[in-house]
Short mmCIF file of C-alpha atoms and ligand atoms in Angstrom, two decimals:
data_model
loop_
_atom_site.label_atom_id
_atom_site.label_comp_id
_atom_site.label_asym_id
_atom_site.label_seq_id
_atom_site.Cartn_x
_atom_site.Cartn_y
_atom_site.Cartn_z
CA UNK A 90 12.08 -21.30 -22.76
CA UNK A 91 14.33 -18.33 -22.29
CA UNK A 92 16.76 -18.45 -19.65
CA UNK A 93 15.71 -19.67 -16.16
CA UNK A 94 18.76 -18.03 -14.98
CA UNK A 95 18.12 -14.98 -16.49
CA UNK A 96 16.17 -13.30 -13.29
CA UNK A 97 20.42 -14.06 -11.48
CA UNK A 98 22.25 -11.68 -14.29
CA UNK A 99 19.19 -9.03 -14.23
CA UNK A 100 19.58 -8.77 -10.11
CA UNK A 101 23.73 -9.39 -10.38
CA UNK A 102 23.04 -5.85 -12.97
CA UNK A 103 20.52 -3.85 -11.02
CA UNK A 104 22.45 -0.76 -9.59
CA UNK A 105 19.38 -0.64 -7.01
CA UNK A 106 19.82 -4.37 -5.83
CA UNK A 107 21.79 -3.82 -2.62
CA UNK A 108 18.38 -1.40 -1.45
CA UNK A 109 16.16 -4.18 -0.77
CA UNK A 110 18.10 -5.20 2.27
CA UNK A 111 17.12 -2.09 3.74
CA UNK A 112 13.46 -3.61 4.04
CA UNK A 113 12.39 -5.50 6.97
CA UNK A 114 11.62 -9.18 5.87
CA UNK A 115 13.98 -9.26 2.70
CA UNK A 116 15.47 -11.78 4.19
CA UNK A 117 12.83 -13.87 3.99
CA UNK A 118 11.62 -16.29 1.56
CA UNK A 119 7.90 -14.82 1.19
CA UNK A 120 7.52 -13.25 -2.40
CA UNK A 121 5.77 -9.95 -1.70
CA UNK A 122 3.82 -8.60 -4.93
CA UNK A 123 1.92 -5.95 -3.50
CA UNK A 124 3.81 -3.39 -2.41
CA UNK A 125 1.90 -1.16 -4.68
CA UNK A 126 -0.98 -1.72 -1.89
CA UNK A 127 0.75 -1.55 1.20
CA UNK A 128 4.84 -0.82 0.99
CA UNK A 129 6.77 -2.78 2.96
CA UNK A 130 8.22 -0.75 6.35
CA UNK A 131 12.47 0.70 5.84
CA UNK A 132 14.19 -1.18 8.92
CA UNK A 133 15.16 2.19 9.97
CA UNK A 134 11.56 2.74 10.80
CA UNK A 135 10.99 0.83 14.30
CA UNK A 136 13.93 2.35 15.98
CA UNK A 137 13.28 5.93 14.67
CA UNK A 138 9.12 5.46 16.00
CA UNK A 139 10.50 4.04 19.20
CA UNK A 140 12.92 7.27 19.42
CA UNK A 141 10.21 9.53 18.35
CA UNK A 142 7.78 8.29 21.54
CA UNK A 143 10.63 7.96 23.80
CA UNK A 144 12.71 11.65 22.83
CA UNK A 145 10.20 13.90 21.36
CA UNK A 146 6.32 12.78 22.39
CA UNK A 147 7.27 11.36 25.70
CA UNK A 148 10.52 14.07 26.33
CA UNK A 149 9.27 17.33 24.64
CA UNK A 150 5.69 16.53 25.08
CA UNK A 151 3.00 19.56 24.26
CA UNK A 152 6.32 21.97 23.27
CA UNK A 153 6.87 19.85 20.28
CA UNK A 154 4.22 21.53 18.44
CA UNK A 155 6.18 24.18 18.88
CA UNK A 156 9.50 22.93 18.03
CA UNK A 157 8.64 21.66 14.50
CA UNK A 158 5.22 18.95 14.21
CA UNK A 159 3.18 22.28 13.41
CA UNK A 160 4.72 23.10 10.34
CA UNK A 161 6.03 18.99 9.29
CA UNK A 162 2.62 18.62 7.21
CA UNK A 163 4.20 21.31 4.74
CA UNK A 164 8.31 20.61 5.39
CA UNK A 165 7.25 16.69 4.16
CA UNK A 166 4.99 18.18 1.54
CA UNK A 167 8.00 19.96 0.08
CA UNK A 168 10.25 17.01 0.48
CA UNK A 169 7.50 14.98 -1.65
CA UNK A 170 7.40 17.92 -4.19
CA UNK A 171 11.20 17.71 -4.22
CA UNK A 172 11.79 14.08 -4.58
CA UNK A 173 8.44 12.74 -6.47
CA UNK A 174 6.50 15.58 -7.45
CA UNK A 175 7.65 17.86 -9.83
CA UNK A 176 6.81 20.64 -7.35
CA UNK A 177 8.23 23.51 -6.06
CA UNK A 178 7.73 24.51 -2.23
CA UNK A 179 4.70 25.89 -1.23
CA UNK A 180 2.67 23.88 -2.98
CA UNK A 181 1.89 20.17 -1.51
CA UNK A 182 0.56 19.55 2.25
CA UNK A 183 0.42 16.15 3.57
CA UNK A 184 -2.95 15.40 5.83
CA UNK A 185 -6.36 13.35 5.92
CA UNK A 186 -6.66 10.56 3.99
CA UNK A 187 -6.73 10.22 0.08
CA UNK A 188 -10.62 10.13 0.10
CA UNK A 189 -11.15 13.30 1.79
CA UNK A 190 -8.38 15.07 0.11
CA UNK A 191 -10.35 14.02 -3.24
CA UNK A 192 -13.72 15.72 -1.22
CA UNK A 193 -11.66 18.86 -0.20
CA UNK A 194 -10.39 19.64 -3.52
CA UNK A 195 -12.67 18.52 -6.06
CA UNK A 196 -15.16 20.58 -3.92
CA UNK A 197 -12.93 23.80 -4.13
CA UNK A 198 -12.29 22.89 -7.96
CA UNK A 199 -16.55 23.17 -8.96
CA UNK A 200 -16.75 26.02 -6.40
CA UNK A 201 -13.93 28.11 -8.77
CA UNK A 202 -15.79 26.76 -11.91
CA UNK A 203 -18.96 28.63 -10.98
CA UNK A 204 -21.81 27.85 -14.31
CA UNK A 205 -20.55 25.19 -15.34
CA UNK A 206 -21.93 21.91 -14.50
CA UNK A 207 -19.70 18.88 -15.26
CA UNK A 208 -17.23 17.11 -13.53
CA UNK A 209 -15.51 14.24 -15.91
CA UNK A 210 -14.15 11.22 -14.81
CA UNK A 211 -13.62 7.17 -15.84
CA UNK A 212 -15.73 4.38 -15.07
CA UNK A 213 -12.59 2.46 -13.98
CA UNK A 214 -11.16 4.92 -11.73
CA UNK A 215 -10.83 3.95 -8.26
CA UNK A 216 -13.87 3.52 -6.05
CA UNK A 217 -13.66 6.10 -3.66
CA UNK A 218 -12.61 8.46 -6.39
CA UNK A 219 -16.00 7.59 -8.28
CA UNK A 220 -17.67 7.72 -5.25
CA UNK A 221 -17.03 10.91 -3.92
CA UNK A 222 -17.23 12.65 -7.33
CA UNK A 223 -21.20 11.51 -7.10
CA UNK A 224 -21.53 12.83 -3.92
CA UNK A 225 -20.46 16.03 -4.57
CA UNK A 226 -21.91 16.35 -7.87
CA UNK A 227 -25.59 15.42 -5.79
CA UNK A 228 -24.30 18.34 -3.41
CA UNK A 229 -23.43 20.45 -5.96
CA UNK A 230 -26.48 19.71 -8.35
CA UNK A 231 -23.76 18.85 -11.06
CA UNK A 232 -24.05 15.66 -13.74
CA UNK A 233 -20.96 13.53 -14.01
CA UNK A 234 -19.90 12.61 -17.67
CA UNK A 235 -18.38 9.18 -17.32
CA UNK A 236 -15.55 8.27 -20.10
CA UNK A 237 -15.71 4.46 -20.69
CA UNK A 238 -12.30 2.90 -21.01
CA UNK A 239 -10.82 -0.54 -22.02
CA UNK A 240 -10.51 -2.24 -18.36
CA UNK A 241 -6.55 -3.75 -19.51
CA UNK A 242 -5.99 0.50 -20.71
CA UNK A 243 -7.08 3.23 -20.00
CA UNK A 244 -8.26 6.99 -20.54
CA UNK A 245 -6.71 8.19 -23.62
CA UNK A 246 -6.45 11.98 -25.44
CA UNK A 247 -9.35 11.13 -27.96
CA UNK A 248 -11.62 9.97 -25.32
CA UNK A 249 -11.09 12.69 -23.21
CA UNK A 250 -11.29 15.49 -25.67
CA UNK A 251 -14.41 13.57 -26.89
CA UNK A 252 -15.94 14.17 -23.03
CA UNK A 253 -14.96 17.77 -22.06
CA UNK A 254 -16.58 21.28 -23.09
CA UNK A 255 -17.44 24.24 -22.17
CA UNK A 256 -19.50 22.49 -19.53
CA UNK A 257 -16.91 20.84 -17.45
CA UNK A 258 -15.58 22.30 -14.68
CA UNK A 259 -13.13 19.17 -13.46
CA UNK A 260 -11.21 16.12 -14.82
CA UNK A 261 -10.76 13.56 -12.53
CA UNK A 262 -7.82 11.24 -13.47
CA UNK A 263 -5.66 8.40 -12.17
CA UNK A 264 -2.33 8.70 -13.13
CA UNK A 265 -1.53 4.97 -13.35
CA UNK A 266 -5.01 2.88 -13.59
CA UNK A 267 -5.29 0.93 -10.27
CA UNK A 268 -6.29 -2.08 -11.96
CA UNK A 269 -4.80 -2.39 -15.70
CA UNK A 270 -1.39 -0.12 -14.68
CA UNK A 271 -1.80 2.17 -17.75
CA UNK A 272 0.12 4.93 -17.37
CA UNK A 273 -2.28 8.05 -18.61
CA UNK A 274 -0.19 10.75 -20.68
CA UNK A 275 -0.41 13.50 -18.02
CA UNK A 276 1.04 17.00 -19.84
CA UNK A 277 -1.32 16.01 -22.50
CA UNK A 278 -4.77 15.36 -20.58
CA UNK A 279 -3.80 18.09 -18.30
CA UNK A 280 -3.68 20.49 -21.50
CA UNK A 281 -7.13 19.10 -23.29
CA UNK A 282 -8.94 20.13 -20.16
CA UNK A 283 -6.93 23.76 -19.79
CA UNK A 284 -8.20 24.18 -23.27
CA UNK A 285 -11.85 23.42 -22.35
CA UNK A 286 -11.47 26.01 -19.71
CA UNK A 287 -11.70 23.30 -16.98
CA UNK A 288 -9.58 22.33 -14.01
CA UNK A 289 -7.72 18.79 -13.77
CA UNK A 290 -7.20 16.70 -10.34
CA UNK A 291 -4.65 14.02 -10.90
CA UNK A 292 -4.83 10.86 -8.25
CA UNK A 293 -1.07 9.66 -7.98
CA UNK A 294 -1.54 6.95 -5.56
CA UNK A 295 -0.06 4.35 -7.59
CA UNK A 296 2.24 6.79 -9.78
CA UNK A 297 4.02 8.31 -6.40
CA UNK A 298 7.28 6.99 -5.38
CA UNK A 299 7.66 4.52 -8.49
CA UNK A 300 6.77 6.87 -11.67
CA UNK A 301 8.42 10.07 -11.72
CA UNK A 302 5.55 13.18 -12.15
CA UNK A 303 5.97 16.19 -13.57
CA UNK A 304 3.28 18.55 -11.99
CA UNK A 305 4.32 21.93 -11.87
CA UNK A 306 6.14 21.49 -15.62
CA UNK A 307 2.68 19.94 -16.85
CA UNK A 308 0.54 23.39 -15.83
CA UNK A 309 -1.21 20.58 -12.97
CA UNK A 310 -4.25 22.37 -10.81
CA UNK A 311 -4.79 19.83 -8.36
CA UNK A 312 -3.37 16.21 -7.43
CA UNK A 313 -3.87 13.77 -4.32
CA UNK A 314 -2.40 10.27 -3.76
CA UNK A 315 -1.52 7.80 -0.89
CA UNK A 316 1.72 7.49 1.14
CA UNK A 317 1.17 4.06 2.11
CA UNK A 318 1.78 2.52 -1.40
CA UNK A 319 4.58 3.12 -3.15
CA UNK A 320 6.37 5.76 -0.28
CA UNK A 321 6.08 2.81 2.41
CA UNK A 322 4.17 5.58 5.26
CA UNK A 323 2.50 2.39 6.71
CA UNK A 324 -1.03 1.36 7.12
CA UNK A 325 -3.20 4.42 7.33
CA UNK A 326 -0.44 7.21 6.66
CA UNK A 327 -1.78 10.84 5.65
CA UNK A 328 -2.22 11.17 2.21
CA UNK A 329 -0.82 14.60 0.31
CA UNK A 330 -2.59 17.15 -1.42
CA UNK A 331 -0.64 19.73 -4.79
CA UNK A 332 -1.96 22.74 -4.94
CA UNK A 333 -0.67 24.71 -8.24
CA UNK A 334 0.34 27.89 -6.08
CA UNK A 335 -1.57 29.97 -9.14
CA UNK A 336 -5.13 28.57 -7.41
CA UNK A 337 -3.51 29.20 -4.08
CA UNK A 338 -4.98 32.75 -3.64
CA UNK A 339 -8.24 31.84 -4.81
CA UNK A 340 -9.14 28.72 -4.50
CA UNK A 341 -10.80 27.62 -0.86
CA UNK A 342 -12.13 24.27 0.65
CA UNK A 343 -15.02 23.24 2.48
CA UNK A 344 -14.12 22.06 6.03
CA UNK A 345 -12.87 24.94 7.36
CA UNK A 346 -11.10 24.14 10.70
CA UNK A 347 -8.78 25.33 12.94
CA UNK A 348 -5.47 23.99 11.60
CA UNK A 349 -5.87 25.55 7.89
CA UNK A 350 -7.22 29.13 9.40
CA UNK A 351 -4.40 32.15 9.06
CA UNK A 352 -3.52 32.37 12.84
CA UNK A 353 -4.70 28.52 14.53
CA UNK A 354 -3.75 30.03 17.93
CA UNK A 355 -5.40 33.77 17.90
CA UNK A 356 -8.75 31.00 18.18
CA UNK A 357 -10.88 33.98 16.45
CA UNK A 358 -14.63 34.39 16.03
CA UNK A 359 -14.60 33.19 12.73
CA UNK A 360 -12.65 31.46 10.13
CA UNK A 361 -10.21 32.96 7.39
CA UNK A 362 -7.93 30.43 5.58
CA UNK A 363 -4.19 30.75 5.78
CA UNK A 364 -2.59 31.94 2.88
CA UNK A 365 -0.73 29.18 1.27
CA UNK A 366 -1.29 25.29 1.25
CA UNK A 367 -1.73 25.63 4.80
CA UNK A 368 -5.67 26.50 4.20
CA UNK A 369 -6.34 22.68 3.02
CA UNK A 370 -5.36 21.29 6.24
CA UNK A 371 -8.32 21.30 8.87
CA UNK A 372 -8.10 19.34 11.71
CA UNK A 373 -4.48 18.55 14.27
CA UNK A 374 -1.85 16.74 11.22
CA UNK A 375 -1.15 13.28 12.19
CA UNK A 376 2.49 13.43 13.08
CA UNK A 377 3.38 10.02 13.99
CA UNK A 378 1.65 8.52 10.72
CA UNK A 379 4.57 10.49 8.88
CA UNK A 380 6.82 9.76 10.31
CA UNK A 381 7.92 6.01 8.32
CA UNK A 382 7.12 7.83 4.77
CA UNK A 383 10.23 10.46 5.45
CA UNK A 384 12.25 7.73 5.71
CA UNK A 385 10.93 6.19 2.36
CA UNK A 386 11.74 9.37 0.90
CA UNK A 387 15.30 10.01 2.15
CA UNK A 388 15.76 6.71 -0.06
CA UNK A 389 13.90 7.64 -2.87
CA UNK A 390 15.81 10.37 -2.90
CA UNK A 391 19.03 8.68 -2.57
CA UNK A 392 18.22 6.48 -5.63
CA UNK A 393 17.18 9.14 -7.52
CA UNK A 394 12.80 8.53 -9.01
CA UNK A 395 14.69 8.27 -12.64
CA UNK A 396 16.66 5.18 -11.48
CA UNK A 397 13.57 3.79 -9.11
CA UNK A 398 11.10 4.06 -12.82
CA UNK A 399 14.76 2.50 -14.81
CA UNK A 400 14.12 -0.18 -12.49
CA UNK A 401 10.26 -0.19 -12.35
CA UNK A 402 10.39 -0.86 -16.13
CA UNK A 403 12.71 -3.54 -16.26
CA UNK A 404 11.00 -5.50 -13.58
CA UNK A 405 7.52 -4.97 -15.31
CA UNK A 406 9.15 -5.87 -18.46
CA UNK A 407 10.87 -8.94 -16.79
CA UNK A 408 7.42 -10.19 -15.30
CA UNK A 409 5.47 -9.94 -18.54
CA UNK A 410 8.35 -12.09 -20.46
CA UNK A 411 7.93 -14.80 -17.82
CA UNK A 412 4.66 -14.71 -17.89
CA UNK A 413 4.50 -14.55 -21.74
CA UNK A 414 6.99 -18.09 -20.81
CA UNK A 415 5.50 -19.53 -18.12
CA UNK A 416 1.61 -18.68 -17.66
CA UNK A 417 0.50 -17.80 -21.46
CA UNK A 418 0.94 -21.60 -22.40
CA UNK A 419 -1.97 -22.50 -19.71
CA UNK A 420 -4.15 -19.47 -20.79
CA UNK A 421 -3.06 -16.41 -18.73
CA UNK A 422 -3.62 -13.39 -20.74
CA UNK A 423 -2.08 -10.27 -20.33
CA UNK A 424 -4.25 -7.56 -19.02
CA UNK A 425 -1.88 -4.45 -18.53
CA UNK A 426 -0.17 -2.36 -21.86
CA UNK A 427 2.30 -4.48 -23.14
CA UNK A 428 4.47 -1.03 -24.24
CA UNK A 429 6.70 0.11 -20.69
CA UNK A 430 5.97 3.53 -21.87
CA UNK A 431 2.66 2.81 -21.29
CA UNK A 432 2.59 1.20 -17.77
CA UNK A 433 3.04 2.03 -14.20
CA UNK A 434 5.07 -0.22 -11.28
CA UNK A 435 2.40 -3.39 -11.94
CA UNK A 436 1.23 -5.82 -14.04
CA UNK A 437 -2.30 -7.96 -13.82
CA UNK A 438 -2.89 -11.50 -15.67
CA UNK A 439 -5.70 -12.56 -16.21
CA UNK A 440 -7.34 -16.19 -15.90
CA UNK A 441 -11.01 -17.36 -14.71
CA UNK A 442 -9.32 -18.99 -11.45
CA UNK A 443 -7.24 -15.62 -10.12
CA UNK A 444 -9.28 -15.49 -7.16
CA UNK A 445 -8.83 -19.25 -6.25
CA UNK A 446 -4.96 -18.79 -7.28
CA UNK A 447 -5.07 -16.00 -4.86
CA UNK A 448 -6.01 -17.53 -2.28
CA UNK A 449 -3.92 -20.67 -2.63
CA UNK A 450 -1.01 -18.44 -3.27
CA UNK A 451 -1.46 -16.60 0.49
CA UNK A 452 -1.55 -19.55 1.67
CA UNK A 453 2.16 -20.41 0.56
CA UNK A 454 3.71 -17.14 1.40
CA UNK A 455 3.47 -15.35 -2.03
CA UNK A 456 1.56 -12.16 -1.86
CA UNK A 457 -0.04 -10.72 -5.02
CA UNK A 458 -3.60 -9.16 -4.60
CA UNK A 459 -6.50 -10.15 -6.67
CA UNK A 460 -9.05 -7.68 -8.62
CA UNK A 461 -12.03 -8.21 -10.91
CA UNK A 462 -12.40 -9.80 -13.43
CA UNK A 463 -9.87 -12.55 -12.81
CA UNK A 464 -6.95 -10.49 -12.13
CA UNK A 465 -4.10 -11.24 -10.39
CA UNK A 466 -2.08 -7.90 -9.91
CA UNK A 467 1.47 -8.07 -9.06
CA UNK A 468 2.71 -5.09 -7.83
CA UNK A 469 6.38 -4.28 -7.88
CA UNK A 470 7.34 -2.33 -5.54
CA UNK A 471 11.09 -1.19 -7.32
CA UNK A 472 13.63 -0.44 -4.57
CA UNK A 473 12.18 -3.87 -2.24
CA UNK A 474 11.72 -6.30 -5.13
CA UNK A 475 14.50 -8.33 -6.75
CA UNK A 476 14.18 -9.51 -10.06
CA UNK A 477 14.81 -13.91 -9.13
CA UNK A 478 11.50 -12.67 -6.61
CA UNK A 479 9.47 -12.08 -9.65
CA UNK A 480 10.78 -15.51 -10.98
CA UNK A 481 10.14 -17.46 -8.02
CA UNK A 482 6.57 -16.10 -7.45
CA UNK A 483 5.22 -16.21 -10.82
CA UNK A 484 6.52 -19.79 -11.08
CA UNK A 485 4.34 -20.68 -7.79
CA UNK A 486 1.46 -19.10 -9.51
CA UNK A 487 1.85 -21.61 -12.69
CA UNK A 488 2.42 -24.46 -10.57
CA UNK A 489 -0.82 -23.21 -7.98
CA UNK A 490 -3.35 -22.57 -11.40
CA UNK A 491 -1.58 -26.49 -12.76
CA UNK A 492 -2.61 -27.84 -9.63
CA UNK A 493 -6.20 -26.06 -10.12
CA UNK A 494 -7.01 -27.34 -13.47
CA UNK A 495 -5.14 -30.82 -13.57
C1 PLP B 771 -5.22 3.37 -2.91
C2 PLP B 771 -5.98 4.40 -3.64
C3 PLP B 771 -6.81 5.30 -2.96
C4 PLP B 771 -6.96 5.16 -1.47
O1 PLP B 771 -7.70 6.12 -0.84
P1 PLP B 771 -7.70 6.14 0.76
O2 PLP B 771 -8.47 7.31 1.13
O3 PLP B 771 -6.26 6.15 1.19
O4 PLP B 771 -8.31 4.86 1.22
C5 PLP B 771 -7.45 6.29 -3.68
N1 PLP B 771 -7.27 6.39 -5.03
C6 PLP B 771 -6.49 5.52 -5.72
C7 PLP B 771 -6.32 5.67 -7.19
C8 PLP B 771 -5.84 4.50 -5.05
O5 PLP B 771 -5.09 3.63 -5.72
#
């Protein structure tokens, strides 16, 4: 046994410790493991949402359109290009949802590939990524070339330069693999499909706010991800959308509404796109679903993404040695890369009973999410989870699957 103590001199360490009080419920005794799904709300939140209806929807009412929501869906994408991204101004836009920021820019990506009829992507990726890459390739009348991957890895530089030619017109990639955590080598998948002569989309929903990302230094076309995982925007919050401001000028996208046309108010006979980012928005931003990430950022930003990923890694590293301790020895197996460099903010074990362990474990107030086959992801969320957490829940979980098979 290593030291059952250990998890009080790795939190007594951690620089980052005295964050998690900032969280509302860290007081509490409930071990929360999947703040990689759903980030746990900054206290700062509730007053500053009550303030917002109260001051500014209820005081300023329509005039606040004016007086700064118009433009917030491009002064937050900047922050997030800032403080996460890798991206200078100009080039991110926060709106929609994930899913139909996928639809808006993979469909601009084929439509500035014109001939060539390929869009790659993994059969692991996420659903709704997979999902709307087939519709738009039935659209489209283009074939998908799937990339098989190793369910506890993921999509490497061989199998991708194996899968692209002078057919493809997109990559679709995840940056960290939803279910397995491997953490795909971005500069150098982003360059195999430059030198195919295709575009690359990048999904960062499980990379933003924990891994650091390096998109305008990479050469990145296109990238989406979530705000409610990792950047704690709450259930439902607008995802974001990169734009390399090279494709800005030519690239366009297919639901061409009011908000992303170059004057919203002139309400012309037909529709030109803004110049800039502003041409993927479409519809009126959702201001008040914003509203919680900012504040997720501001500390992000405090903390610095290099010390939040510091962090990241150690608690990874500290939940795979107690599991290696504790869960191993009653056949848990290890179904994330065992090399830090090679993971993202969360690790899954594997056992036949993870969905009955699940369960069980809900039940007594410790929170990991389940995913097939038999995986029990725990998802560290770095700036809200302490390291004697990560002790206490993965101990519950021995004790739960002991109970199960005794
Ligand atoms: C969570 C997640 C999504 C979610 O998409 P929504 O449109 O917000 O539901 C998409 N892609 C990946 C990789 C995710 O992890």
């Amino acid at each position: 046994m290593t030291d059952p103590a250990g998890h009080h001199a790795l939190d007594a360490d951690d620089p980052l410790a005295p964050y998690r009080d900032r969280f509302v419920g860290a007081d509490q005794p409930l071990v929360y493991f999947d703040g990689n799904s759903l980030g746990r709300p900054l206290a700062v939140t509730g007053p500053r949402l009550a303030r917002f209806v109260e001051a500014e929807w209820g005081g300023r009412l329509i005039r606040g359109w004016d007086e700064g929501w118009l433009e917030l869906p491009q002064v937050i994408g900047d922050d997030l290009g800032r403080v996460v991204l890798g991206a200078a101004p100009g080039q991110t836009v926060v709106g929609d949802s994930t899913t139909v920021l996928l639809y808006k820019l993979m469909r601009a990506a084929v439509a500035a590939r014109p001939g060539r009829t390929e869009i790659v992507i993994d059969r692991d990726n996420f659903p709704t990524d997979r999902y709307v890459a087939a519709g738009i390739a039935d659209e489209c009348g283009l074939t998908l070339r799937w990339i098989d991957v190793d369910l506890d890895a993921g999509v490497t530089a061989a199998q991708l330069e194996a899968a692209v030619g002078p057919d493809t017109a997109l990559v679709v990639l995840s940056h960290v693999a939803y279910r397995s955590a491997w953490l795909a080598d971005l500069p150098a998948l982003t360059a195999i499909a430059h030198d195919a002569g295709a575009l690359v989309l990048w999904d960062l929903c499980h990379s933003a706010g924990s891994v650091p990302v390096a998109l305008d230094a990479a050469g990145v076309d296109l990238a989406v991800g979530c705000t409610y995982k990792y950047l704690n925007g709450g259930p439902g919050a607008p995802a974001f959308a990169y734009v390399a401001s090279r494709h800005l000028g030519e690239l366009t996208q297919p639901i061409q509404g009011w908000m992303g046309a170059v004057d919203t108010f002139l309400m012309g006979p037909t529709y030109a796109p803004a110049p800039g980012i502003r041409r993927f928005l479409s519809g009126t931003p959702p201001i008040v679903g914003m509203l919680a990430m900012q504040d997720m950022l501001a500390l992000v930003e405090e903390a610095g993404i290099d010390a939040v990923r510091t962090k990241s890694v150690a608690l990874t590293s500290y939940a795979v040695d107690v599991a290696d301790e504790l869960l191993a020895p009653i056949g848990v197996t290890l179904a994330s890369p065992r090399d830090p460099a090679l993971r993202g903010g969360h690790v899954t074990l594997n056992h036949p009973l993870m969905r009955e362990v699940t369960a069980a474990l809900w039940q007594r107030d410790v929170i990991p999410d389940y995913r097939d086959p038999h995986g029990l992801r725990i998802g560290l969320s770095p700036l809200s989870t302490s390291f004697a957490e990560v002790r206490r829940g993965l101990e519950l979980v021995r004790e739960t699957l002991e109970q199960m098979t005794a």
